[in-house]
mmCIF file of C-alpha atoms in Angstrom:
data_model
loop_
_atom_site.group_PDB
_atom_site.id
_atom_site.type_symbol
_atom_site.label_atom_id
_atom_site.label_comp_id
_atom_site.label_asym_id
_atom_site.label_seq_id
_atom_site.Cartn_x
_atom_site.Cartn_y
_atom_site.Cartn_z
ATOM 1 C CA UNK H 230 23.742 -46.509 4.021
ATOM 2 C CA UNK H 231 22.925 -50.107 3.262
ATOM 3 C CA UNK H 232 22.320 -49.876 0.030
ATOM 4 C CA UNK H 233 24.624 -47.177 -0.684
ATOM 5 C CA UNK H 234 27.435 -50.266 0.543
ATOM 6 C CA UNK H 235 25.559 -52.638 -1.260
ATOM 7 C CA UNK H 236 25.290 -50.859 -4.399
ATOM 8 C CA UNK H 237 29.601 -49.594 -3.727
ATOM 9 C CA UNK H 238 30.384 -53.257 -2.880
ATOM 10 C CA UNK H 239 28.763 -54.174 -6.671
ATOM 11 C CA UNK H 240 30.973 -51.413 -8.504
ATOM 12 C CA UNK H 241 34.216 -53.043 -6.971
ATOM 13 C CA UNK H 242 32.850 -56.019 -8.223
ATOM 14 C CA UNK H 243 32.107 -55.153 -11.034
ATOM 15 C CA UNK H 244 35.181 -52.976 -11.613
ATOM 16 C CA UNK H 245 37.306 -56.265 -11.172
ATOM 17 C CA UNK H 246 35.332 -57.944 -13.184
ATOM 18 C CA UNK H 247 35.457 -55.533 -16.017
ATOM 19 C CA UNK H 248 39.504 -55.391 -15.910
ATOM 20 C CA UNK H 249 40.393 -58.512 -14.898
ATOM 21 C CA UNK H 250 41.310 -59.227 -18.536
ATOM 22 C CA UNK H 251 44.045 -57.181 -18.890
ATOM 23 C CA UNK H 252 46.046 -59.227 -17.226
ATOM 24 C CA UNK H 253 46.300 -61.099 -20.131
ATOM 25 C CA UNK H 254 46.721 -58.989 -22.211
ATOM 26 C CA UNK H 255 50.664 -58.743 -20.571
ATOM 27 C CA UNK H 256 50.996 -62.944 -21.966
ATOM 28 C CA UNK H 257 53.328 -63.595 -24.349
ATOM 29 C CA UNK H 258 53.702 -66.784 -26.334
ATOM 30 C CA UNK H 259 51.200 -69.349 -24.324
ATOM 31 C CA UNK H 260 47.670 -70.667 -26.461
ATOM 32 C CA UNK H 261 44.421 -68.408 -25.075
ATOM 33 C CA UNK H 262 43.538 -72.402 -23.712
ATOM 34 C CA UNK H 263 47.055 -71.971 -21.480
ATOM 35 C CA UNK H 264 47.113 -69.177 -20.174
ATOM 36 C CA UNK H 265 42.880 -69.249 -19.004
ATOM 37 C CA UNK H 266 43.161 -72.483 -17.622
ATOM 38 C CA UNK H 267 45.801 -70.809 -15.425
ATOM 39 C CA UNK H 268 44.381 -68.100 -14.184
ATOM 40 C CA UNK H 269 41.195 -70.078 -13.945
ATOM 41 C CA UNK H 270 42.669 -72.487 -11.841
ATOM 42 C CA UNK H 271 43.978 -69.769 -9.000
ATOM 43 C CA UNK H 272 39.747 -68.105 -10.001
ATOM 44 C CA UNK H 273 38.163 -71.300 -9.273
ATOM 45 C CA UNK H 274 39.899 -73.451 -7.495
ATOM 46 C CA UNK H 275 42.692 -71.524 -5.390
ATOM 47 C CA UNK H 276 41.746 -68.385 -4.024
ATOM 48 C CA UNK H 277 37.929 -69.256 -2.999
ATOM 49 C CA UNK H 278 39.199 -71.818 -0.281
ATOM 50 C CA UNK H 279 41.527 -69.354 0.215
ATOM 51 C CA UNK H 280 38.769 -66.337 0.799
ATOM 52 C CA UNK H 281 36.163 -68.378 2.916
ATOM 53 C CA UNK H 282 39.159 -69.250 5.161
ATOM 54 C CA UNK H 283 40.296 -65.985 6.014
ATOM 55 C CA UNK H 284 36.402 -64.721 6.401
ATOM 56 C CA UNK H 285 34.494 -67.981 7.784
ATOM 57 C CA UNK H 286 36.486 -69.999 10.398
ATOM 58 C CA UNK H 287 35.258 -74.003 10.110
ATOM 59 C CA UNK H 288 33.596 -73.393 6.474
ATOM 60 C CA UNK H 289 35.058 -76.812 5.598
ATOM 61 C CA UNK H 290 32.443 -77.779 8.337
ATOM 62 C CA UNK H 291 29.599 -75.957 6.976
ATOM 63 C CA UNK H 292 31.146 -77.811 3.757
ATOM 64 C CA UNK H 293 30.383 -81.615 4.841
ATOM 65 C CA UNK H 294 27.394 -81.136 7.313
ATOM 66 C CA UNK H 295 25.706 -79.587 4.310
ATOM 67 C CA UNK H 296 23.351 -82.101 2.231
ATOM 68 C CA UNK H 297 23.898 -83.759 -0.860
ATOM 69 C CA UNK H 298 21.495 -82.660 -2.768
ATOM 70 C CA UNK H 299 22.273 -79.149 -2.514
ATOM 71 C CA UNK H 300 25.329 -79.563 -3.324
ATOM 72 C CA UNK H 301 24.502 -81.225 -5.909
ATOM 73 C CA UNK H 302 22.860 -78.914 -6.855
ATOM 74 C CA UNK H 303 24.907 -75.716 -6.909
ATOM 75 C CA UNK H 304 27.543 -77.925 -8.123
ATOM 76 C CA UNK H 305 25.728 -77.928 -11.538
ATOM 77 C CA UNK H 306 24.668 -75.003 -11.088
ATOM 78 C CA UNK H 307 28.344 -73.889 -11.876
ATOM 79 C CA UNK H 308 28.960 -76.694 -14.344
ATOM 80 C CA UNK H 309 26.449 -75.115 -15.958
ATOM 81 C CA UNK H 310 27.356 -71.283 -15.644
ATOM 82 C CA UNK H 311 31.106 -72.638 -17.086
ATOM 83 C CA UNK H 312 29.338 -73.867 -20.236
ATOM 84 C CA UNK H 313 26.984 -71.008 -20.917
ATOM 85 C CA UNK H 314 31.435 -68.711 -20.180
ATOM 86 C CA UNK H 315 32.938 -71.235 -23.079
ATOM 87 C CA UNK H 316 29.615 -70.761 -25.497
ATOM 88 C CA UNK H 317 30.232 -67.327 -25.291
ATOM 89 C CA UNK H 318 33.116 -67.384 -27.302
ATOM 90 C CA UNK H 319 31.064 -69.340 -30.413
ATOM 91 C CA UNK H 320 28.210 -66.824 -29.917
ATOM 92 C CA UNK H 321 30.398 -63.650 -30.268
ATOM 93 C CA UNK H 322 32.246 -65.619 -33.174
ATOM 94 C CA UNK H 323 29.092 -66.077 -35.350
ATOM 95 C CA UNK H 324 27.406 -62.714 -34.229
ATOM 96 C CA UNK H 325 30.615 -60.810 -34.174
ATOM 97 C CA UNK H 326 31.881 -59.037 -30.812
ATOM 98 C CA UNK H 327 28.874 -56.087 -30.576
ATOM 99 C CA UNK H 328 26.068 -58.181 -31.611
ATOM 100 C CA UNK H 329 27.092 -61.725 -29.944
ATOM 101 C CA UNK H 330 27.929 -59.784 -27.060
ATOM 102 C CA UNK H 331 24.943 -57.389 -26.655
ATOM 103 C CA UNK H 332 22.884 -60.576 -26.840
ATOM 104 C CA UNK H 333 24.845 -62.870 -24.546
ATOM 105 C CA UNK H 334 24.923 -59.659 -22.070
ATOM 106 C CA UNK H 335 21.362 -59.114 -21.964
ATOM 107 C CA UNK H 336 19.734 -62.590 -21.805
ATOM 108 C CA UNK H 337 22.100 -62.843 -18.897
ATOM 109 C CA UNK H 338 21.277 -59.904 -17.387
ATOM 110 C CA UNK H 339 17.001 -60.906 -17.508
ATOM 111 C CA UNK H 340 17.757 -64.381 -16.961
ATOM 112 C CA UNK H 341 20.245 -63.829 -13.171
ATOM 113 C CA UNK H 342 17.412 -61.696 -12.069
ATOM 114 C CA UNK H 343 14.333 -62.358 -13.016
ATOM 115 C CA UNK H 344 13.908 -66.075 -13.341
ATOM 116 C CA UNK H 345 15.138 -66.847 -9.222
ATOM 117 C CA UNK H 346 11.488 -64.378 -8.898
ATOM 118 C CA UNK H 347 10.248 -66.956 -11.050
ATOM 119 C CA UNK H 348 10.972 -69.620 -9.156
ATOM 120 C CA UNK H 349 9.263 -68.452 -6.039
ATOM 121 C CA UNK H 350 6.379 -67.526 -7.104
ATOM 122 C CA UNK H 351 6.140 -71.840 -8.249
ATOM 123 C CA UNK H 352 7.575 -72.035 -4.607
ATOM 124 C CA UNK H 353 7.296 -69.721 -2.796
ATOM 125 C CA UNK H 354 9.616 -69.841 0.718
ATOM 126 C CA UNK H 355 9.958 -67.081 3.215
ATOM 127 C CA UNK H 356 11.790 -64.227 2.688
ATOM 128 C CA UNK H 357 12.692 -64.406 -1.125
ATOM 129 C CA UNK H 358 10.536 -61.781 -3.836
ATOM 130 C CA UNK H 359 8.724 -63.045 -5.784
ATOM 131 C CA UNK H 360 7.966 -61.433 -9.457
ATOM 132 C CA UNK H 361 4.139 -60.643 -8.070
ATOM 133 C CA UNK H 362 5.934 -58.797 -5.404
ATOM 134 C CA UNK H 363 8.315 -56.949 -7.917
ATOM 135 C CA UNK H 364 5.379 -56.282 -9.769
ATOM 136 C CA UNK H 365 2.575 -54.866 -7.072
ATOM 137 C CA UNK H 366 4.854 -52.887 -5.382
ATOM 138 C CA UNK H 367 6.675 -49.731 -5.904
ATOM 139 C CA UNK H 368 9.867 -50.915 -5.386
ATOM 140 C CA UNK H 369 9.748 -53.423 -7.175
ATOM 141 C CA UNK H 370 8.629 -51.675 -10.432
ATOM 142 C CA UNK H 371 11.281 -49.666 -9.586
ATOM 143 C CA UNK H 372 12.913 -52.482 -10.193
ATOM 144 C CA UNK H 373 12.122 -54.102 -13.307
ATOM 145 C CA UNK H 374 12.402 -50.279 -14.582
ATOM 146 C CA UNK H 375 15.336 -50.160 -14.048
ATOM 147 C CA UNK H 376 16.137 -53.818 -15.511
ATOM 148 C CA UNK H 377 15.010 -52.716 -18.572
ATOM 149 C CA UNK H 378 16.730 -49.666 -18.372
ATOM 150 C CA UNK H 379 20.198 -51.516 -18.508
ATOM 151 C CA UNK H 380 19.110 -53.814 -21.256
ATOM 152 C CA UNK H 381 18.248 -51.032 -22.944
ATOM 153 C CA UNK H 382 21.655 -50.095 -22.449
ATOM 154 C CA UNK H 383 23.432 -53.064 -23.143
ATOM 155 C CA UNK H 384 21.245 -52.771 -26.916
ATOM 156 C CA UNK H 385 22.393 -49.373 -27.401
ATOM 157 C CA UNK H 386 26.666 -50.037 -26.615
ATOM 158 C CA UNK H 387 25.768 -52.833 -28.767
ATOM 159 C CA UNK H 388 24.574 -50.668 -31.645
ATOM 160 C CA UNK H 389 28.093 -49.079 -31.328
ATOM 161 C CA UNK H 390 29.912 -51.418 -31.368
ATOM 162 C CA UNK H 391 28.245 -52.799 -34.600
ATOM 163 C CA UNK H 392 28.893 -49.247 -36.005
ATOM 164 C CA UNK H 393 32.526 -49.075 -34.306
ATOM 165 C CA UNK H 394 33.414 -52.800 -36.859
ATOM 166 C CA UNK H 395 31.279 -51.194 -40.148
ATOM 167 C CA UNK H 396 33.562 -47.935 -39.839
ATOM 168 C CA UNK H 397 37.237 -50.272 -38.859
ATOM 169 C CA UNK H 398 36.586 -53.126 -42.089
ATOM 170 C CA UNK H 399 35.412 -51.296 -44.914
ATOM 171 C CA UNK H 400 38.637 -50.230 -44.545
ATOM 172 C CA UNK H 401 39.855 -53.397 -44.575
ATOM 173 C CA UNK H 402 38.753 -55.402 -47.103
ATOM 174 C CA UNK H 403 39.545 -58.784 -46.504
ATOM 175 C CA UNK H 404 38.415 -58.163 -42.806
ATOM 176 C CA UNK H 405 35.039 -57.731 -43.965
ATOM 177 C CA UNK H 406 35.343 -60.960 -45.929
ATOM 178 C CA UNK H 407 36.639 -62.925 -42.885
ATOM 179 C CA UNK H 408 33.885 -61.014 -41.092
ATOM 180 C CA UNK H 409 30.970 -62.107 -43.387
ATOM 181 C CA UNK H 410 32.411 -66.306 -43.938
ATOM 182 C CA UNK H 411 32.782 -65.975 -39.735
ATOM 183 C CA UNK H 412 28.751 -64.294 -39.412
ATOM 184 C CA UNK H 413 26.180 -67.417 -39.134
ATOM 185 C CA UNK H 414 23.053 -65.560 -37.605
ATOM 186 C CA UNK H 415 20.937 -68.718 -37.363
ATOM 187 C CA UNK H 416 23.489 -70.855 -35.910
ATOM 188 C CA UNK H 417 24.616 -67.565 -34.166
ATOM 189 C CA UNK H 418 21.242 -66.797 -32.107
ATOM 190 C CA UNK H 419 21.299 -70.689 -31.305
ATOM 191 C CA UNK H 420 24.379 -69.953 -28.767
ATOM 192 C CA UNK H 421 23.966 -67.168 -27.711
ATOM 193 C CA UNK H 422 21.019 -68.019 -26.283
ATOM 194 C CA UNK H 423 22.294 -70.949 -24.892
ATOM 195 C CA UNK H 424 24.809 -69.238 -23.396
ATOM 196 C CA UNK H 425 22.748 -65.976 -22.418
ATOM 197 C CA UNK H 426 20.816 -68.645 -20.277
ATOM 198 C CA UNK H 427 23.585 -70.989 -19.464
ATOM 199 C CA UNK H 428 25.529 -67.647 -17.721
ATOM 200 C CA UNK H 429 23.004 -67.049 -15.210
ATOM 201 C CA UNK H 430 23.329 -69.865 -13.495
ATOM 202 C CA UNK H 431 25.834 -68.419 -11.391
ATOM 203 C CA UNK H 432 22.881 -66.883 -10.085
ATOM 204 C CA UNK H 433 20.936 -69.680 -9.816
ATOM 205 C CA UNK H 434 23.853 -71.538 -7.952
ATOM 206 C CA UNK H 435 23.898 -69.266 -5.434
ATOM 207 C CA UNK H 436 20.335 -69.696 -4.818
ATOM 208 C CA UNK H 437 20.853 -73.602 -4.269
ATOM 209 C CA UNK H 438 24.089 -73.491 -2.374
ATOM 210 C CA UNK H 439 22.335 -70.370 -0.267
ATOM 211 C CA UNK H 440 21.672 -72.621 3.466
ATOM 212 C CA UNK H 441 25.562 -72.720 3.195
ATOM 213 C CA UNK H 442 25.625 -69.154 3.183
ATOM 214 C CA UNK H 443 22.486 -69.142 5.683
ATOM 215 C CA UNK H 444 24.851 -70.684 7.725
ATOM 216 C CA UNK H 445 27.480 -69.325 8.131
ATOM 217 C CA UNK H 446 24.947 -66.403 8.521
ATOM 218 C CA UNK H 447 23.733 -67.489 11.938
ATOM 219 C CA UNK H 448 26.991 -68.293 13.156
ATOM 220 C CA UNK H 449 28.678 -65.068 12.515
ATOM 221 C CA UNK H 450 25.216 -63.448 13.927
ATOM 222 C CA UNK H 451 25.451 -65.388 16.805
ATOM 223 C CA UNK H 452 28.521 -64.720 17.712
ATOM 224 C CA UNK H 453 27.816 -60.330 16.459
ATOM 225 C CA UNK H 454 24.763 -59.586 17.759
ATOM 226 C CA UNK H 455 22.973 -56.957 15.980
ATOM 227 C CA UNK H 456 25.142 -56.375 13.549
ATOM 228 C CA UNK H 457 23.181 -57.228 10.538
ATOM 229 C CA UNK H 458 24.254 -59.743 7.804
ATOM 230 C CA UNK H 459 27.774 -61.518 7.358
ATOM 231 C CA UNK H 460 29.237 -59.795 4.413
ATOM 232 C CA UNK H 461 31.115 -62.726 3.469
ATOM 233 C CA UNK H 462 28.604 -65.643 4.141
ATOM 234 C CA UNK H 463 28.680 -66.332 0.110
ATOM 235 C CA UNK H 464 32.281 -67.280 0.212
ATOM 236 C CA UNK H 465 31.779 -70.750 1.113
ATOM 237 C CA UNK H 466 29.358 -71.376 -1.513
ATOM 238 C CA UNK H 467 31.102 -69.653 -4.309
ATOM 239 C CA UNK H 468 33.584 -73.422 -3.804
ATOM 240 C CA UNK H 469 30.860 -75.078 -4.466
ATOM 241 C CA UNK H 470 29.879 -73.100 -8.122
ATOM 242 C CA UNK H 471 33.606 -72.833 -8.856
ATOM 243 C CA UNK H 472 34.423 -76.508 -8.983
ATOM 244 C CA UNK H 473 31.760 -76.989 -10.996
ATOM 245 C CA UNK H 474 33.232 -74.050 -13.634
ATOM 246 C CA UNK H 475 36.276 -75.273 -13.423
ATOM 247 C CA UNK H 476 35.590 -78.831 -14.266
ATOM 248 C CA UNK H 477 34.357 -77.754 -17.446
ATOM 249 C CA UNK H 478 36.658 -75.046 -18.029
ATOM 250 C CA UNK H 479 40.243 -77.456 -17.103
ATOM 251 C CA UNK H 480 38.006 -80.067 -19.829
ATOM 252 C CA UNK H 481 37.610 -78.237 -22.381
ATOM 253 C CA UNK H 482 41.052 -76.000 -22.402
ATOM 254 C CA UNK H 483 43.073 -80.001 -21.937
ATOM 255 C CA UNK H 484 41.100 -80.665 -25.191
ATOM 256 C CA UNK H 485 42.684 -77.243 -26.128
ATOM 257 C CA UNK H 486 46.160 -78.112 -25.152
ATOM 258 C CA UNK H 487 46.211 -82.397 -27.078
ATOM 259 C CA UNK H 488 44.529 -80.777 -30.501
ATOM 260 C CA UNK H 489 46.809 -77.573 -30.622
ATOM 261 C CA UNK H 490 49.687 -79.175 -28.919
ATOM 262 C CA UNK H 491 49.831 -76.347 -27.097
ATOM 263 C CA UNK H 492 51.263 -78.632 -23.791
ATOM 264 C CA UNK H 493 54.590 -77.587 -23.674
ATOM 265 C CA UNK H 494 53.426 -73.189 -22.837
ATOM 266 C CA UNK H 495 53.542 -74.776 -19.302
ATOM 267 C CA UNK H 496 57.282 -74.996 -19.528
ATOM 268 C CA UNK H 497 58.524 -73.268 -22.633
ATOM 269 C CA UNK H 498 61.506 -71.538 -21.638
ATOM 270 C CA UNK H 499 61.622 -69.170 -24.408
ATOM 271 C CA UNK H 500 59.032 -67.820 -23.632
ATOM 272 C CA UNK H 501 58.815 -65.148 -20.027
ATOM 273 C CA UNK H 502 57.369 -68.130 -17.339
ATOM 274 C CA UNK H 503 57.899 -66.468 -13.839
ATOM 275 C CA UNK H 504 56.236 -63.508 -16.455
ATOM 276 C CA UNK H 505 52.823 -65.614 -17.696
ATOM 277 C CA UNK H 506 52.361 -67.560 -14.329
ATOM 278 C CA UNK H 507 52.460 -64.058 -11.945
ATOM 279 C CA UNK H 508 50.473 -62.356 -14.362
ATOM 280 C CA UNK H 509 47.987 -64.964 -15.447
ATOM 281 C CA UNK H 510 47.880 -65.961 -11.906
ATOM 282 C CA UNK H 511 46.559 -61.900 -11.099
ATOM 283 C CA UNK H 512 44.262 -62.012 -13.878
ATOM 284 C CA UNK H 513 42.527 -65.616 -11.701
ATOM 285 C CA UNK H 514 43.189 -63.869 -8.918
ATOM 286 C CA UNK H 515 41.119 -60.280 -10.087
ATOM 287 C CA UNK H 516 38.765 -62.195 -11.874
ATOM 288 C CA UNK H 517 38.028 -64.201 -8.772
ATOM 289 C CA UNK H 518 36.904 -60.558 -6.206
ATOM 290 C CA UNK H 519 33.771 -60.156 -8.618
ATOM 291 C CA UNK H 520 31.951 -61.837 -6.742
ATOM 292 C CA UNK H 521 33.919 -61.666 -3.281
ATOM 293 C CA UNK H 522 32.507 -58.069 -3.419
ATOM 294 C CA UNK H 523 29.038 -59.536 -4.888
ATOM 295 C CA UNK H 524 28.674 -61.502 -2.921
ATOM 296 C CA UNK H 525 28.816 -58.209 0.287
ATOM 297 C CA UNK H 526 27.183 -56.135 -1.740
ATOM 298 C CA UNK H 527 24.176 -59.365 -1.661
ATOM 299 C CA UNK H 528 24.584 -59.149 1.613
ATOM 300 C CA UNK H 529 23.361 -55.708 1.836
ATOM 301 C CA UNK H 530 20.483 -56.011 -0.636
ATOM 302 C CA UNK H 531 19.456 -59.430 -0.648
ATOM 303 C CA UNK H 532 19.851 -61.945 -3.975
ATOM 304 C CA UNK H 533 17.233 -60.826 -6.082
ATOM 305 C CA UNK H 534 17.049 -58.860 -9.466
ATOM 306 C CA UNK H 535 18.854 -55.715 -8.348
ATOM 307 C CA UNK H 536 21.967 -57.435 -7.001
ATOM 308 C CA UNK H 537 22.564 -59.044 -10.079
ATOM 309 C CA UNK H 538 21.359 -56.458 -12.317
ATOM 310 C CA UNK H 539 23.006 -54.101 -10.601
ATOM 311 C CA UNK H 540 26.209 -56.975 -10.892
ATOM 312 C CA UNK H 541 25.870 -57.009 -14.598
ATOM 313 C CA UNK H 542 25.899 -52.857 -15.609
ATOM 314 C CA UNK H 543 28.894 -52.627 -13.145
ATOM 315 C CA UNK H 544 30.015 -55.201 -15.851
ATOM 316 C CA UNK H 545 29.310 -53.649 -18.387
ATOM 317 C CA UNK H 546 29.773 -49.813 -17.653
ATOM 318 C CA UNK H 547 33.968 -50.265 -16.522
ATOM 319 C CA UNK H 548 34.112 -53.070 -19.509
ATOM 320 C CA UNK H 549 33.156 -50.234 -21.597
ATOM 321 C CA UNK H 550 35.020 -47.576 -19.455
ATOM 322 C CA UNK H 551 38.212 -49.502 -19.686
ATOM 323 C CA UNK H 552 37.169 -49.327 -23.885
ATOM 324 C CA UNK H 553 37.652 -45.833 -23.546
ATOM 325 C CA UNK H 554 40.384 -45.593 -21.210
ATOM 326 C CA UNK H 555 42.207 -47.733 -23.888
ATOM 327 C CA UNK H 556 41.343 -45.973 -27.142
ATOM 328 C CA UNK H 557 39.964 -48.447 -28.615
ATOM 329 C CA UNK H 558 37.393 -46.256 -30.338
ATOM 330 C CA UNK H 559 40.161 -44.170 -31.315
ATOM 331 C CA UNK H 560 39.565 -43.460 -35.560
ATOM 332 C CA UNK H 561 35.800 -44.303 -35.261
ATOM 333 C CA UNK H 562 32.982 -41.286 -35.898
ATOM 334 C CA UNK H 563 31.977 -38.917 -33.469
ATOM 335 C CA UNK H 564 28.440 -40.849 -34.076
ATOM 336 C CA UNK H 565 29.977 -44.244 -33.014
ATOM 337 C CA UNK H 566 31.687 -42.963 -30.225
ATOM 338 C CA UNK H 567 28.398 -41.207 -29.084
ATOM 339 C CA UNK H 568 26.548 -44.285 -29.434
ATOM 340 C CA UNK H 569 28.301 -45.816 -26.378
ATOM 341 C CA UNK H 570 28.555 -42.744 -24.262
ATOM 342 C CA UNK H 571 24.852 -43.000 -25.189
ATOM 343 C CA UNK H 572 24.938 -46.796 -24.115
ATOM 344 C CA UNK H 573 26.856 -46.534 -20.967
ATOM 345 C CA UNK H 574 24.783 -43.408 -19.159
ATOM 346 C CA UNK H 575 21.624 -45.503 -20.219
ATOM 347 C CA UNK H 576 23.577 -47.932 -18.207
ATOM 348 C CA UNK H 577 24.555 -45.692 -14.845
ATOM 349 C CA UNK H 578 21.346 -44.415 -15.177
ATOM 350 C CA UNK H 579 20.186 -48.200 -14.579
ATOM 351 C CA UNK H 580 21.942 -48.271 -11.346
ATOM 352 C CA UNK H 581 20.798 -45.569 -10.143
ATOM 353 C CA UNK H 582 16.982 -46.594 -10.587
ATOM 354 C CA UNK H 583 17.764 -50.021 -9.393
ATOM 355 C CA UNK H 584 19.389 -48.166 -6.234
ATOM 356 C CA UNK H 585 16.057 -46.055 -5.757
ATOM 357 C CA UNK H 586 13.943 -48.819 -5.778
ATOM 358 C CA UNK H 587 15.931 -50.921 -3.461
ATOM 359 C CA UNK H 588 15.829 -47.904 -0.900
ATOM 360 C CA UNK H 589 11.968 -47.111 -0.840
ATOM 361 C CA UNK H 590 12.150 -50.927 -0.030
#
């Protein structure tokens, strides 16, 4: 039952992440950098401490009594993760939506899922899964198989996306010409690798700040003996990680506001200001919920390869499902449509394999 609950919580988190951008589509008259940072203030500054306040009594004391080096590494991982998110857009620009997203998400999945286990092979710590343990145990072998299947599913979805782009672009010579102008494979691969690695730093941030989550867990267990791990233990760690993400994104969005002369968006009465702020707040809050529920799933399954790969798999799955619901695949060939369905099916299979691996652990 613990594994089932863990998978369920990861699904809700994936649904939030795969759905958060939809409210942004309702914003009118604002530049990307304006609504992105307004939503980000809710994602990274307002909602995380509110969630911690609602779930972890005395969370500020936990942070204040944490070693400076732990806070520093956790913040740094958040800072690097923020850079990964920003370079994602460049990777997509230079490689195309399908190929860029495929490479970045694939790298993020693999690095985020496996690097902590390699780290604990070099620096063993009690209670942490190492790559050697996974290789030499049947449960770990199933988890690794699930990781490979997830990557395969991502590649298949990316292939479908490339087919879609090619089919739709061929109907519009200008679009195809513009796409060829932006396409820079060498630079795109470099940016995609950087983005994929740095995007995985969120998972490393959770590991770096694990002592804060452990403290919250110990306090809760002392007050609730025999009731397992604390579902919301990671909420205190998120505060520090997301401060790093806020720093990166705030600086970049302010630079874009200055460059594009879009500071006026925040007070432009010609736009539906109230609705814009509300939709941005909704998007930002929904974005944070992915990690709120990730923490709940991780408390049931542990912060190993399985939790991260389930999180990534569900994000990809839900995002593709929204693409089907919103008819983004309308007008493409049956072959392209069948390919994306096959990719989604492989991702679902990877989730089941990872879940099974955890169930026999």
